[in-house]
Short mmCIF file of C-alpha atoms in Angstrom, two decimals:
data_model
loop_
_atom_site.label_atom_id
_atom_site.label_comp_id
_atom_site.label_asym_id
_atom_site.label_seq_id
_atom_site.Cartn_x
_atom_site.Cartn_y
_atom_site.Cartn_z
CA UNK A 2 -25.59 -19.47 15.50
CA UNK A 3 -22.67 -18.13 14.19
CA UNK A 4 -21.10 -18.53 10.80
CA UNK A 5 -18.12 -19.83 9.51
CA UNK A 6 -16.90 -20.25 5.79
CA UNK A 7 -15.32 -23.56 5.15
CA UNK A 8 -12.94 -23.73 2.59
CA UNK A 9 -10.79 -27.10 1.75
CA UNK A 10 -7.98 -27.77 -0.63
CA UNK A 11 -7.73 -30.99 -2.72
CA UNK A 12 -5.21 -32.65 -0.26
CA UNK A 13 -8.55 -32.68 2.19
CA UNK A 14 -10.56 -34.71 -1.02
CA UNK A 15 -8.17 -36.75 -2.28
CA UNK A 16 -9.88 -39.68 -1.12
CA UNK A 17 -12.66 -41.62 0.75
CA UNK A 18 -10.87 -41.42 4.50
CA UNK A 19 -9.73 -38.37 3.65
CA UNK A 20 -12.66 -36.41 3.13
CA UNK A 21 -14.49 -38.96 6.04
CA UNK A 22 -11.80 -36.80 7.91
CA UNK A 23 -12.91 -33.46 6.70
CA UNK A 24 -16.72 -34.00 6.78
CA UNK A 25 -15.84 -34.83 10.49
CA UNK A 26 -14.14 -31.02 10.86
CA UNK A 27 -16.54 -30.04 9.02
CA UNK A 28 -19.37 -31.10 11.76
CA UNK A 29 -17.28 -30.69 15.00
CA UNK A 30 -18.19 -27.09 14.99
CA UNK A 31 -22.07 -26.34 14.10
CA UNK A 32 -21.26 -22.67 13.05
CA UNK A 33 -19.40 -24.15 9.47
CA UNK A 34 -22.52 -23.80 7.68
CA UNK A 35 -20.72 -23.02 4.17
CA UNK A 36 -18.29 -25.13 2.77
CA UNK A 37 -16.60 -24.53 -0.56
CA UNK A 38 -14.54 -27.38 -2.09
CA UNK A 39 -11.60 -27.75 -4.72
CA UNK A 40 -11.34 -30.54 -6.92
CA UNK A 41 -9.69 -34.15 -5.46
CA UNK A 42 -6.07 -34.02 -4.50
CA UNK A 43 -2.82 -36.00 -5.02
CA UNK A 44 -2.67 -39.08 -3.16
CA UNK A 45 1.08 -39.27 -3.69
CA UNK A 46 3.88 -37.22 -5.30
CA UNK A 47 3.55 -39.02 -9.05
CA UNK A 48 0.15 -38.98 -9.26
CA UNK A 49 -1.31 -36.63 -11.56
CA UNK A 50 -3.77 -34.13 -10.65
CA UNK A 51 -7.64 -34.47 -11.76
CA UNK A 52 -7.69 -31.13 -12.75
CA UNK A 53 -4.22 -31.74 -14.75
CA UNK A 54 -6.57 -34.69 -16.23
CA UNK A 55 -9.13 -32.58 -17.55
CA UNK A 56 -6.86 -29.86 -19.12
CA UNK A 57 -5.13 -32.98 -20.79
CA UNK A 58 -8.51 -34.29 -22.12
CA UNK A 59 -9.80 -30.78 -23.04
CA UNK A 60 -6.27 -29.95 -25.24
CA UNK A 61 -6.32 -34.45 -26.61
CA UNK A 62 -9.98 -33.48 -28.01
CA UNK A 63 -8.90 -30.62 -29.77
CA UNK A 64 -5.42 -31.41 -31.17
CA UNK A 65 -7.99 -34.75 -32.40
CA UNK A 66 -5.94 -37.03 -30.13
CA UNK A 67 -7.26 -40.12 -27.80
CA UNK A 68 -8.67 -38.62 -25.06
CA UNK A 69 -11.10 -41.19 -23.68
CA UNK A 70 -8.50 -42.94 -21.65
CA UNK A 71 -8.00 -39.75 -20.09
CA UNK A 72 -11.60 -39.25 -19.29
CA UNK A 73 -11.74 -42.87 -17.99
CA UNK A 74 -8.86 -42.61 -15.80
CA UNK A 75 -11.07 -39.04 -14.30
CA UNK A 76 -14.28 -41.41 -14.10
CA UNK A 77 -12.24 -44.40 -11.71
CA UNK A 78 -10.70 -41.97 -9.62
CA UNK A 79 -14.51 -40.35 -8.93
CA UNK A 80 -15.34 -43.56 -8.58
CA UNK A 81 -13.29 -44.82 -6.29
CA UNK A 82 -14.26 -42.12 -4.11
CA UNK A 83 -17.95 -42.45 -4.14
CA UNK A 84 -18.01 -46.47 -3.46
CA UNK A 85 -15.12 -45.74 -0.38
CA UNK A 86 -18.30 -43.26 0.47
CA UNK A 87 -21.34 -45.83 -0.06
CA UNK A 88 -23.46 -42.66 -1.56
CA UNK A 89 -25.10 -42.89 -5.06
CA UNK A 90 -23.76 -40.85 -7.41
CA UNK A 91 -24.07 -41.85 -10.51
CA UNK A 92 -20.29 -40.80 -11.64
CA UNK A 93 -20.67 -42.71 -15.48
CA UNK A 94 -23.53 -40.33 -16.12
CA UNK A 95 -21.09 -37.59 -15.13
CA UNK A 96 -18.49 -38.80 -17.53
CA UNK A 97 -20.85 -39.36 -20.32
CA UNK A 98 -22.46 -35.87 -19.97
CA UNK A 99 -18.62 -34.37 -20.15
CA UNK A 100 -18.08 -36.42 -23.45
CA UNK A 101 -21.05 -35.03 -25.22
CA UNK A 102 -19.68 -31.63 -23.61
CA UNK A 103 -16.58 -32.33 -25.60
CA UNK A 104 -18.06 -32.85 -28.60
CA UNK A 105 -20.73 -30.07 -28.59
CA UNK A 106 -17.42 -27.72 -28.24
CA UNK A 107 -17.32 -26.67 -24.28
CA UNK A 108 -14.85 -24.13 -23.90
CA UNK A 109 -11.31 -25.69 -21.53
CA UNK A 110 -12.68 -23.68 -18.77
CA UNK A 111 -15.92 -24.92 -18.79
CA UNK A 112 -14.51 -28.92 -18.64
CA UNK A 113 -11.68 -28.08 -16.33
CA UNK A 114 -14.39 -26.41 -14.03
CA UNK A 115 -15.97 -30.45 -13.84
CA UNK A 116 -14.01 -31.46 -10.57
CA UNK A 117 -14.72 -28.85 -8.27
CA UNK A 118 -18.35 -29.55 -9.46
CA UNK A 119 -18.14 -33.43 -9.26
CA UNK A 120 -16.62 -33.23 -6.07
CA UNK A 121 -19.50 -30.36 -4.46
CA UNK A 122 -21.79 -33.01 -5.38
CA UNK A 123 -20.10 -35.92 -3.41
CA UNK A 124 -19.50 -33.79 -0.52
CA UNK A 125 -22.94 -32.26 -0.66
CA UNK A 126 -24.45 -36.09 -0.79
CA UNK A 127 -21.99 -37.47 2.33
CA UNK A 128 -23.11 -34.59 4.40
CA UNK A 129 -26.75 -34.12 3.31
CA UNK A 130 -26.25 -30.27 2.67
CA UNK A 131 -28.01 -28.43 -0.24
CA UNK A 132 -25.66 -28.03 -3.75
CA UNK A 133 -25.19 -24.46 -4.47
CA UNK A 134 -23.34 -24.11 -8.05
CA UNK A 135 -20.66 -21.56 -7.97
CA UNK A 136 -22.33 -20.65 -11.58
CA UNK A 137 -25.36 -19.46 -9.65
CA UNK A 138 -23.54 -17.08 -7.41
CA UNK A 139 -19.72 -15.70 -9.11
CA UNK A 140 -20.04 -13.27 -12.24
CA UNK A 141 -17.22 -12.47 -14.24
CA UNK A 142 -17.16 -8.58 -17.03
CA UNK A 143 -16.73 -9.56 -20.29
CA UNK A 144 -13.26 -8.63 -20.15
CA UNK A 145 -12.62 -11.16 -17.53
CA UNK A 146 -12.44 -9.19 -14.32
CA UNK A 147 -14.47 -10.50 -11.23
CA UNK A 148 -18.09 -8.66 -11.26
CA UNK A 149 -17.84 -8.31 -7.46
CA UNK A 150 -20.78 -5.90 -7.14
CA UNK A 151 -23.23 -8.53 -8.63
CA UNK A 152 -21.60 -11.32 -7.22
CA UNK A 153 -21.98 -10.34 -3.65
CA UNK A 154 -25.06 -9.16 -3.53
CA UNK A 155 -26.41 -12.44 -5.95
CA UNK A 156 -24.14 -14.59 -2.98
CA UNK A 157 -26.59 -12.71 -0.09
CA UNK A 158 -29.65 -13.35 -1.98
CA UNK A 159 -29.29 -16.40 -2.71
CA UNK A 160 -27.24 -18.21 0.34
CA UNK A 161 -29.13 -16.22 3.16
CA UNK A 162 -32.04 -18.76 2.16
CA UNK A 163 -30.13 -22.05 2.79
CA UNK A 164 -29.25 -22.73 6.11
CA UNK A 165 -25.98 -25.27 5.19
CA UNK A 166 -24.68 -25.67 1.17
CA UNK A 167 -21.60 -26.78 -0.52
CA UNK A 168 -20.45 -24.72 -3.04
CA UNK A 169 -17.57 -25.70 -5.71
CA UNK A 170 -14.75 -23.01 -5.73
CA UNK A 171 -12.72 -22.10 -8.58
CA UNK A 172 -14.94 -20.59 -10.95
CA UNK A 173 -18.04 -18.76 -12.01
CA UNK A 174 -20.04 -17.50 -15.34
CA UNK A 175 -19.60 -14.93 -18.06
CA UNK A 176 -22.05 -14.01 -20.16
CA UNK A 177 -24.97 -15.80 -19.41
CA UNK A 178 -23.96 -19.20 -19.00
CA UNK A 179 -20.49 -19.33 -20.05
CA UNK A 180 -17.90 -20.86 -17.31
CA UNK A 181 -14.90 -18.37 -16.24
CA UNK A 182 -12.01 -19.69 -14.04
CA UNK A 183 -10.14 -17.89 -11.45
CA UNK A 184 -6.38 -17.57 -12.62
CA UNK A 185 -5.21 -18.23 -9.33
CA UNK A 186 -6.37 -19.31 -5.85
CA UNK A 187 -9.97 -20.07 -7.18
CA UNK A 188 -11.27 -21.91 -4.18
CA UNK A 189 -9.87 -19.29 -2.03
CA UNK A 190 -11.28 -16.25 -3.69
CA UNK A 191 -14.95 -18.41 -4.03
CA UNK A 192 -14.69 -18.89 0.03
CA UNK A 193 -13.22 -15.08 0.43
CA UNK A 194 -16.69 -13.56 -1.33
CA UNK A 195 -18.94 -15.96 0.32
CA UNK A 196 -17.91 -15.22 3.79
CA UNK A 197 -17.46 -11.62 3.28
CA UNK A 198 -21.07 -11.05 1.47
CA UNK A 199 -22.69 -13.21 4.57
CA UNK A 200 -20.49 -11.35 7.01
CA UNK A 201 -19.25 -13.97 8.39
CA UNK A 202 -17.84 -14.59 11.55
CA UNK A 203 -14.22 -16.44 9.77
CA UNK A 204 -12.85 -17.85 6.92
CA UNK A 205 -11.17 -20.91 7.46
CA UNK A 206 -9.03 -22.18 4.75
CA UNK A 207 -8.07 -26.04 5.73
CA UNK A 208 -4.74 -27.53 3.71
CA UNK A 209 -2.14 -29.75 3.74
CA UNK A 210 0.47 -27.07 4.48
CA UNK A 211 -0.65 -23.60 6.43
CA UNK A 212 1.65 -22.84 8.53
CA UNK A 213 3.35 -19.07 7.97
CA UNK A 214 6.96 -19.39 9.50
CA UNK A 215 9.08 -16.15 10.63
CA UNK A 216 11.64 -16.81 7.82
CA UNK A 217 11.97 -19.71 5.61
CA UNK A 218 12.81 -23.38 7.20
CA UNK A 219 15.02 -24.18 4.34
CA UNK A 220 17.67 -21.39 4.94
CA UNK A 221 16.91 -21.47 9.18
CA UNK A 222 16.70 -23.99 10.99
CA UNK A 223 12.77 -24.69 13.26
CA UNK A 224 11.57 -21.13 12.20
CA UNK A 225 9.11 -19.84 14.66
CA UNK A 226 5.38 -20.23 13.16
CA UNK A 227 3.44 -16.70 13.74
CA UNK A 228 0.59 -17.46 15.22
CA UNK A 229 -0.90 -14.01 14.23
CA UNK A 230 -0.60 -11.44 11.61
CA UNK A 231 -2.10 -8.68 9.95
CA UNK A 232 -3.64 -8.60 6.66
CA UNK A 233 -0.92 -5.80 5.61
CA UNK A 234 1.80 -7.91 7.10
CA UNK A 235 0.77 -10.48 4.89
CA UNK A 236 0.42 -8.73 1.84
CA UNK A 237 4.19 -7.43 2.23
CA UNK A 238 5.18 -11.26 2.75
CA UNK A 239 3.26 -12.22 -0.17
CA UNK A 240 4.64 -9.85 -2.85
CA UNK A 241 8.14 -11.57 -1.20
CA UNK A 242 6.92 -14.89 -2.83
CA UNK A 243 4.80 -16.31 0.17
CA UNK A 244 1.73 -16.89 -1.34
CA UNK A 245 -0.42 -18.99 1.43
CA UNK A 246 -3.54 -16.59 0.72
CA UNK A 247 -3.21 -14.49 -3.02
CA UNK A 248 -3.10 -10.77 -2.93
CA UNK A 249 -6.32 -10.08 -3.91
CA UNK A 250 -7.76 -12.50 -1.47
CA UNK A 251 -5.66 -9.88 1.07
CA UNK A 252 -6.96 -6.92 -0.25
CA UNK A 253 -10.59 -8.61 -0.13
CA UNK A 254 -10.92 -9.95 3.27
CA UNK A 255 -8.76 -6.81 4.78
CA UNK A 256 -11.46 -4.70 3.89
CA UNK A 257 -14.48 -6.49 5.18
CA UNK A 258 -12.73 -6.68 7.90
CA UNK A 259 -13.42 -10.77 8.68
CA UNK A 260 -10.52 -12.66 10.15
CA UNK A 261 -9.07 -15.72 8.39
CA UNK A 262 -7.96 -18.51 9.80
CA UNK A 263 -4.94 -21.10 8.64
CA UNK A 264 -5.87 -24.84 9.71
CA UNK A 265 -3.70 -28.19 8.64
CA UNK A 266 -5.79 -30.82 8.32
CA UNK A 267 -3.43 -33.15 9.58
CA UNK A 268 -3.22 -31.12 12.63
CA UNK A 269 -6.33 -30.57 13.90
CA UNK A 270 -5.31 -29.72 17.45
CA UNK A 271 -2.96 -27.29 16.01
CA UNK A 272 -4.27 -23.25 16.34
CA UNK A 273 -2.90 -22.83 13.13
CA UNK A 274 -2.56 -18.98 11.91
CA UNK A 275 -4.98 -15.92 12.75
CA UNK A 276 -4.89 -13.16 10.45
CA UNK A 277 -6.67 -10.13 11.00
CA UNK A 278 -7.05 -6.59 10.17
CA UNK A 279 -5.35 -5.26 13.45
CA UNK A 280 -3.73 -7.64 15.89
CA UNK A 281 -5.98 -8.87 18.56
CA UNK A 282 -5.20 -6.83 22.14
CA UNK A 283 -4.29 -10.11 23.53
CA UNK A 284 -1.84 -11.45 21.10
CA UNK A 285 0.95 -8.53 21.08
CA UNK A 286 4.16 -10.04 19.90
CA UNK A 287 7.37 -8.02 19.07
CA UNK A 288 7.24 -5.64 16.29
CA UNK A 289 9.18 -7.75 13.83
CA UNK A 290 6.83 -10.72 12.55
CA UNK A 291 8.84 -12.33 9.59
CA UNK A 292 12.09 -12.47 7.33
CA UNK A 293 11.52 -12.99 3.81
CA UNK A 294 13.14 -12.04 0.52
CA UNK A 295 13.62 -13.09 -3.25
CA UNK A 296 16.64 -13.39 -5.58
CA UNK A 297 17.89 -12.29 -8.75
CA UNK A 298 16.41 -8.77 -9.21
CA UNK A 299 18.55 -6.30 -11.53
CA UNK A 300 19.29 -2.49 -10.53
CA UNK A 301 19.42 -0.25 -13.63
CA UNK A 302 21.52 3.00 -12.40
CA UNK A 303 21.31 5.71 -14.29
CA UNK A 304 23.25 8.87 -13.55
CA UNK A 305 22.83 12.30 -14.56
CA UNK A 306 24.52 15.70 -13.10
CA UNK A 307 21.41 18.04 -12.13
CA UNK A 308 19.07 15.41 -12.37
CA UNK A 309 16.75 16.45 -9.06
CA UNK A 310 16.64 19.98 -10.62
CA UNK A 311 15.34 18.80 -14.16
CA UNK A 312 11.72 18.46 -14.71
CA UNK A 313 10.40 14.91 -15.98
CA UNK A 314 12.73 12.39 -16.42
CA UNK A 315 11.43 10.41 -13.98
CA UNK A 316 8.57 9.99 -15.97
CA UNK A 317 10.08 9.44 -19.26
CA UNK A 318 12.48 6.54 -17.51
CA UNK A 319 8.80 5.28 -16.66
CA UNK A 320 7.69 5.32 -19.41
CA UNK A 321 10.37 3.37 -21.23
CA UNK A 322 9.49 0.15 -19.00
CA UNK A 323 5.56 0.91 -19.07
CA UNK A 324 5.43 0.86 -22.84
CA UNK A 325 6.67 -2.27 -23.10
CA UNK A 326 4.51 -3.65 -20.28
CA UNK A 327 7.84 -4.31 -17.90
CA UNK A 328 6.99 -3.51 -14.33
CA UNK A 329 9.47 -1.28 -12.10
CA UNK A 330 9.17 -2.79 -8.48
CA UNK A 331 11.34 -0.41 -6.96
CA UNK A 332 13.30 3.04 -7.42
CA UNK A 333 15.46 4.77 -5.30
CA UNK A 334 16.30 8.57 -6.56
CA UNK A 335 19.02 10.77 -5.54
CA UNK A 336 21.01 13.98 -6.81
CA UNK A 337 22.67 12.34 -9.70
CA UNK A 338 20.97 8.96 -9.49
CA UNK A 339 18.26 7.14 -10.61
CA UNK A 340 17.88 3.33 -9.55
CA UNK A 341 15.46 0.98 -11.10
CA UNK A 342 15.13 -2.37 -9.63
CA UNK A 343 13.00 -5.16 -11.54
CA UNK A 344 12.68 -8.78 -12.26
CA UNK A 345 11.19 -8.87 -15.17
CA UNK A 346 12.64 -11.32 -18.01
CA UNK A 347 11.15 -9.19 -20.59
CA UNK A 348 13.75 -6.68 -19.77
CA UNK A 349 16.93 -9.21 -20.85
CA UNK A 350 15.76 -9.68 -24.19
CA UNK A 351 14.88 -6.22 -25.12
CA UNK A 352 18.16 -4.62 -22.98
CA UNK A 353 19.20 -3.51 -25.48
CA UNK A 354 16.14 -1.51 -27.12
CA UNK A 355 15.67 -0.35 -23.46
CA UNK A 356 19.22 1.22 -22.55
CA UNK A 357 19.37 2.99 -26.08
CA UNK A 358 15.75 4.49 -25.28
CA UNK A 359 16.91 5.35 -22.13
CA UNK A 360 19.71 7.24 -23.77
CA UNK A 361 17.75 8.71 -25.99
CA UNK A 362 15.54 10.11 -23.73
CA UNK A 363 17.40 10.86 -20.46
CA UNK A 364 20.65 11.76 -22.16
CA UNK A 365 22.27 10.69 -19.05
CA UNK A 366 26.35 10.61 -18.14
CA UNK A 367 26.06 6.31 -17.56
CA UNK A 368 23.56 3.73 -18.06
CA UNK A 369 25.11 0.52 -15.30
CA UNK A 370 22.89 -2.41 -15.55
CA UNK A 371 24.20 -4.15 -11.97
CA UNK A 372 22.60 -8.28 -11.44
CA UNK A 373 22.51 -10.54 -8.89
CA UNK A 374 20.91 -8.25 -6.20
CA UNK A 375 18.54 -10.10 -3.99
CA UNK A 376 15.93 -8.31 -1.79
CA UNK A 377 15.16 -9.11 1.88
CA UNK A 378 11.94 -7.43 3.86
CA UNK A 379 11.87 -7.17 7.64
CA UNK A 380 8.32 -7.16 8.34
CA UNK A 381 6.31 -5.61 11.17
CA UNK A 382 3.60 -3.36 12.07
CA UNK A 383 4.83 -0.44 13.64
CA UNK A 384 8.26 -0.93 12.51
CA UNK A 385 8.98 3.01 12.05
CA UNK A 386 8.47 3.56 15.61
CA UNK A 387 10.83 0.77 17.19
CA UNK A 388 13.50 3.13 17.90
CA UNK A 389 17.37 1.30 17.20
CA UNK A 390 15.66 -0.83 14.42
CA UNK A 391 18.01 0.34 11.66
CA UNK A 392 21.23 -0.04 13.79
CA UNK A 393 19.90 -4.13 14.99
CA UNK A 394 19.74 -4.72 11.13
CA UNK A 395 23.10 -2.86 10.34
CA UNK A 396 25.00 -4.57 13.21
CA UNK A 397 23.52 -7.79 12.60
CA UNK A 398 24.66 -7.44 8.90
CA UNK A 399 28.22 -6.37 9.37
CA UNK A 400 28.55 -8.42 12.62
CA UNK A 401 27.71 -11.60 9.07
CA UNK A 402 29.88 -9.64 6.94
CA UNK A 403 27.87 -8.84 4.50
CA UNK A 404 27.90 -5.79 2.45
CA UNK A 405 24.21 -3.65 1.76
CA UNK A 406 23.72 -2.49 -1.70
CA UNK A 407 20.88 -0.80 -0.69
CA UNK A 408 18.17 -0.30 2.49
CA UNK A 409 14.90 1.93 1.81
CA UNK A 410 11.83 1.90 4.89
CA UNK A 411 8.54 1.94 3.39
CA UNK A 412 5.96 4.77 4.21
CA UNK A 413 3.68 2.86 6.08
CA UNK A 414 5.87 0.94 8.48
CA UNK A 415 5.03 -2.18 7.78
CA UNK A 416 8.93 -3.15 6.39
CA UNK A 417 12.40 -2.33 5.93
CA UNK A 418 13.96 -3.59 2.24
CA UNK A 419 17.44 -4.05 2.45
CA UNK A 420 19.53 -5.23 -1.33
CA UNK A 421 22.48 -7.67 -0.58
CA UNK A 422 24.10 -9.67 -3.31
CA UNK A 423 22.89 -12.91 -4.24
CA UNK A 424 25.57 -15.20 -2.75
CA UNK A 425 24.61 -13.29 0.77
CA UNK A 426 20.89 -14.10 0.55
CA UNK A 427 20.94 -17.08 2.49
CA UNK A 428 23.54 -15.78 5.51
CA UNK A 429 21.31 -12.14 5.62
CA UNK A 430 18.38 -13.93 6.22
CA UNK A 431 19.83 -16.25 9.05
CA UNK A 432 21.72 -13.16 10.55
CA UNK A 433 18.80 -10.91 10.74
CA UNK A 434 16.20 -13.73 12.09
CA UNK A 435 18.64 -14.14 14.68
CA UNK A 436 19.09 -11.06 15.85
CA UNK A 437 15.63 -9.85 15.01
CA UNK A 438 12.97 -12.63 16.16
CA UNK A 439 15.12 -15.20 18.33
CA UNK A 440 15.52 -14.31 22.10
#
């Protein structure tokens, strides 16, 4: 038998007949023997989240405010869930056990951590599966950075021994039995380690919303969904602003090597997405996979005469931004020019500080700070060896009217980054998807 890591967002929980609908996906296919679970979804758009509900009864506590209405408003919703269920869980004994953890001085993490937990143990009960605390298997350094050594071999140790378990995502330990949450895409990192220390055969990470379209529905109209993609296709789309799987989650599943897969829940005959380390021999597709880009970057230009034939001043223009902890996304260098592009807010209130450093250091002719440049990436394996590719994006451009501030090709082939101005972000995108991806 095969094996296949389950993972399934709040949206999937949010209620008796919803998770009736996932314990159902869950046993269609014999080979999802792993399931990790986030805490219970919104049921509709004003609702507030559970794990919202903890964070508010963690900061009430503290700040000595009411915070038992909270926590009873946390214990109905459980509730609710467990009688739509008909299992026995004692949820009360839940709720009281979180009170005295208030009082005794739990750390936020620690309490916010309680719905992913709750909810492992409902979904554990409804599908008769062995409870596996995420405590037991994640390890966090003392400085806060995932223990990944320890954690996957603890995860093969101690999950090669139980044939099906649910396991809460979102967090893990520090120091002995202190709980440590993810920052970001909890459930999906817990499901990413999990599947890649069993070697799995997929990942499966079941939502609401999954789909990755070719460029963004709100600027063109019934995008194309891509059906398959590489794990350094996505990564390029992600530092663009689509986030469907985190960056690290990328990096981690790219290098074991174990596809993921991108189900809706509310489409269950749908393929969804395949991503993958290479792209499979039967599911070639044109070189260009996706259109994406963000707004309101800044260039900082600085010109200097003789500046490729004088030694450092790259690195002390670096160094201005690194010592004050401002990332430079880009540069672009040339004979008399230096271009730093960034996003950063930290550099608008300290522009000032950071242009008279710059001076200072440099000693260059002119200091321009130029806004309002947005940043579009044609993405696509292989994209330096599609011969004409340069001319379809300059054509397609002019053909829209739209003026380039700047085009750069990355190293790898994976994307071309072309600068327009803001007010041209929208008509780029629409120009180059059409000439680009639609046939």
């Amino acid at each position: 038998m095969g094996i296949i890591v389950a993972k399934f967002g709040g949206i999937s929980l949010s209620d008796a007949e919803t998770i009736r609908n996932t314990v159902s996906i869950i046993k269609s296919d014999p080979s999802r023997r792993y399931v990790v679970v986030s805490s219970p979804g919104i049921r509709s758009g004003d609702e507030v989240r559970i794990t919202d509900m903890f964070y508010l009864c963690h900061s009430r506590y503290t700040n000595r405010e009411n915070f038992t209405e909270m926590l009873d408003k946390i214990e109905a919703r459980f509730r609710e869930i467990v009688q739509g269920l008909g299992i026995s869980i004692d949820v009360h004994a839940y709720m009281a056990g979180l009170k005295k953890d208030l009082f005794l001085g739990r750390t936020q993490e620690y309490i916010v951590s309680r719905g992913e937990y709750i909810m492992g143990k409902i979904m554990a009960e409804v599908l008769g599966w062995e409870f596996v605390d995420a405590a037991e298997l994640i390890f966090f350094n003392r400085d806060g950075t995932l223990n990944q050594e320890k954690t996957i071999s603890t995860i093969k140790s101690v999950l090669s021994k139980v044939d099906h378990a649910v396991i809460p995502g979102f967090y893990g330990v520090v120091s002995g039995t202190n709980i440590k949450t993810f920052e970001r895409g909890g459930g999906d990192m817990t499901g990413a380690l999990i599947a890649c220390a069993l070697e799995a055969d997929f990942l499966e990470k079941w939502a609401a919303m999954t789909e990755i379209f070719s460029a963004d529905p709100s600027i063109v109209k019934s995008p194309t969904i891509i059906r398959n993609i590489t794990y350094a296709e996505l990564r390029e789309l992600a530092y663009m602003g689509i986030n469907v799987v985190y960056d690290d989650i990328i990096l981690l599943m790219e290098q074991s090597g174990i596809p993921t897969k991108l189900r809706n829940v509310h489409h269950l005959n749908d393929e969804g997405t395949l991503i993958t380390k290479e792209l499979p021999a039967d599911k070639k597709r044109d070189v260009v996979a996706c259109i994406a880009g963000r707004r309101n970057y800044k260039v900082i230009q600085i010109r200097k005469f003789g500046m490729n034939k004088a030694v450092g001043i790259s690195q002390k223009v670096f160094a201005t931004f690194t010592n004050r902890n401002i990332p430079c996304e880009h540069y672009l260098s040339g004979i008399y020019q230096l271009s730093i592009i960034l996003k950063n807010p930290m550099f608008d209130l300290r522009r000032t500080e950071i242009i008279d450093e710059l001076y200072k250091a440099v000693n260059p002719e002119s200091i321009e700070v130029q806004k309002d440049l947005s940043l579009i990436a044609v993405v696509g394996e292989g994209m330096g060896t599609v011969k004409g590719i340069f001319a379809k994006v300059f054509d397609a451009l002019a053909a829209a009217h739209i003026k380039v501030r700047l085009i750069e090709q990355g190293g790898d082939d994976l994307n071309i980054l072309i600068g327009v101005y803001d007010e041209d972000f929208d008509a780029s995108v629409k120009a180059l998807y059409d000439a680009l991806i639609v046939h």
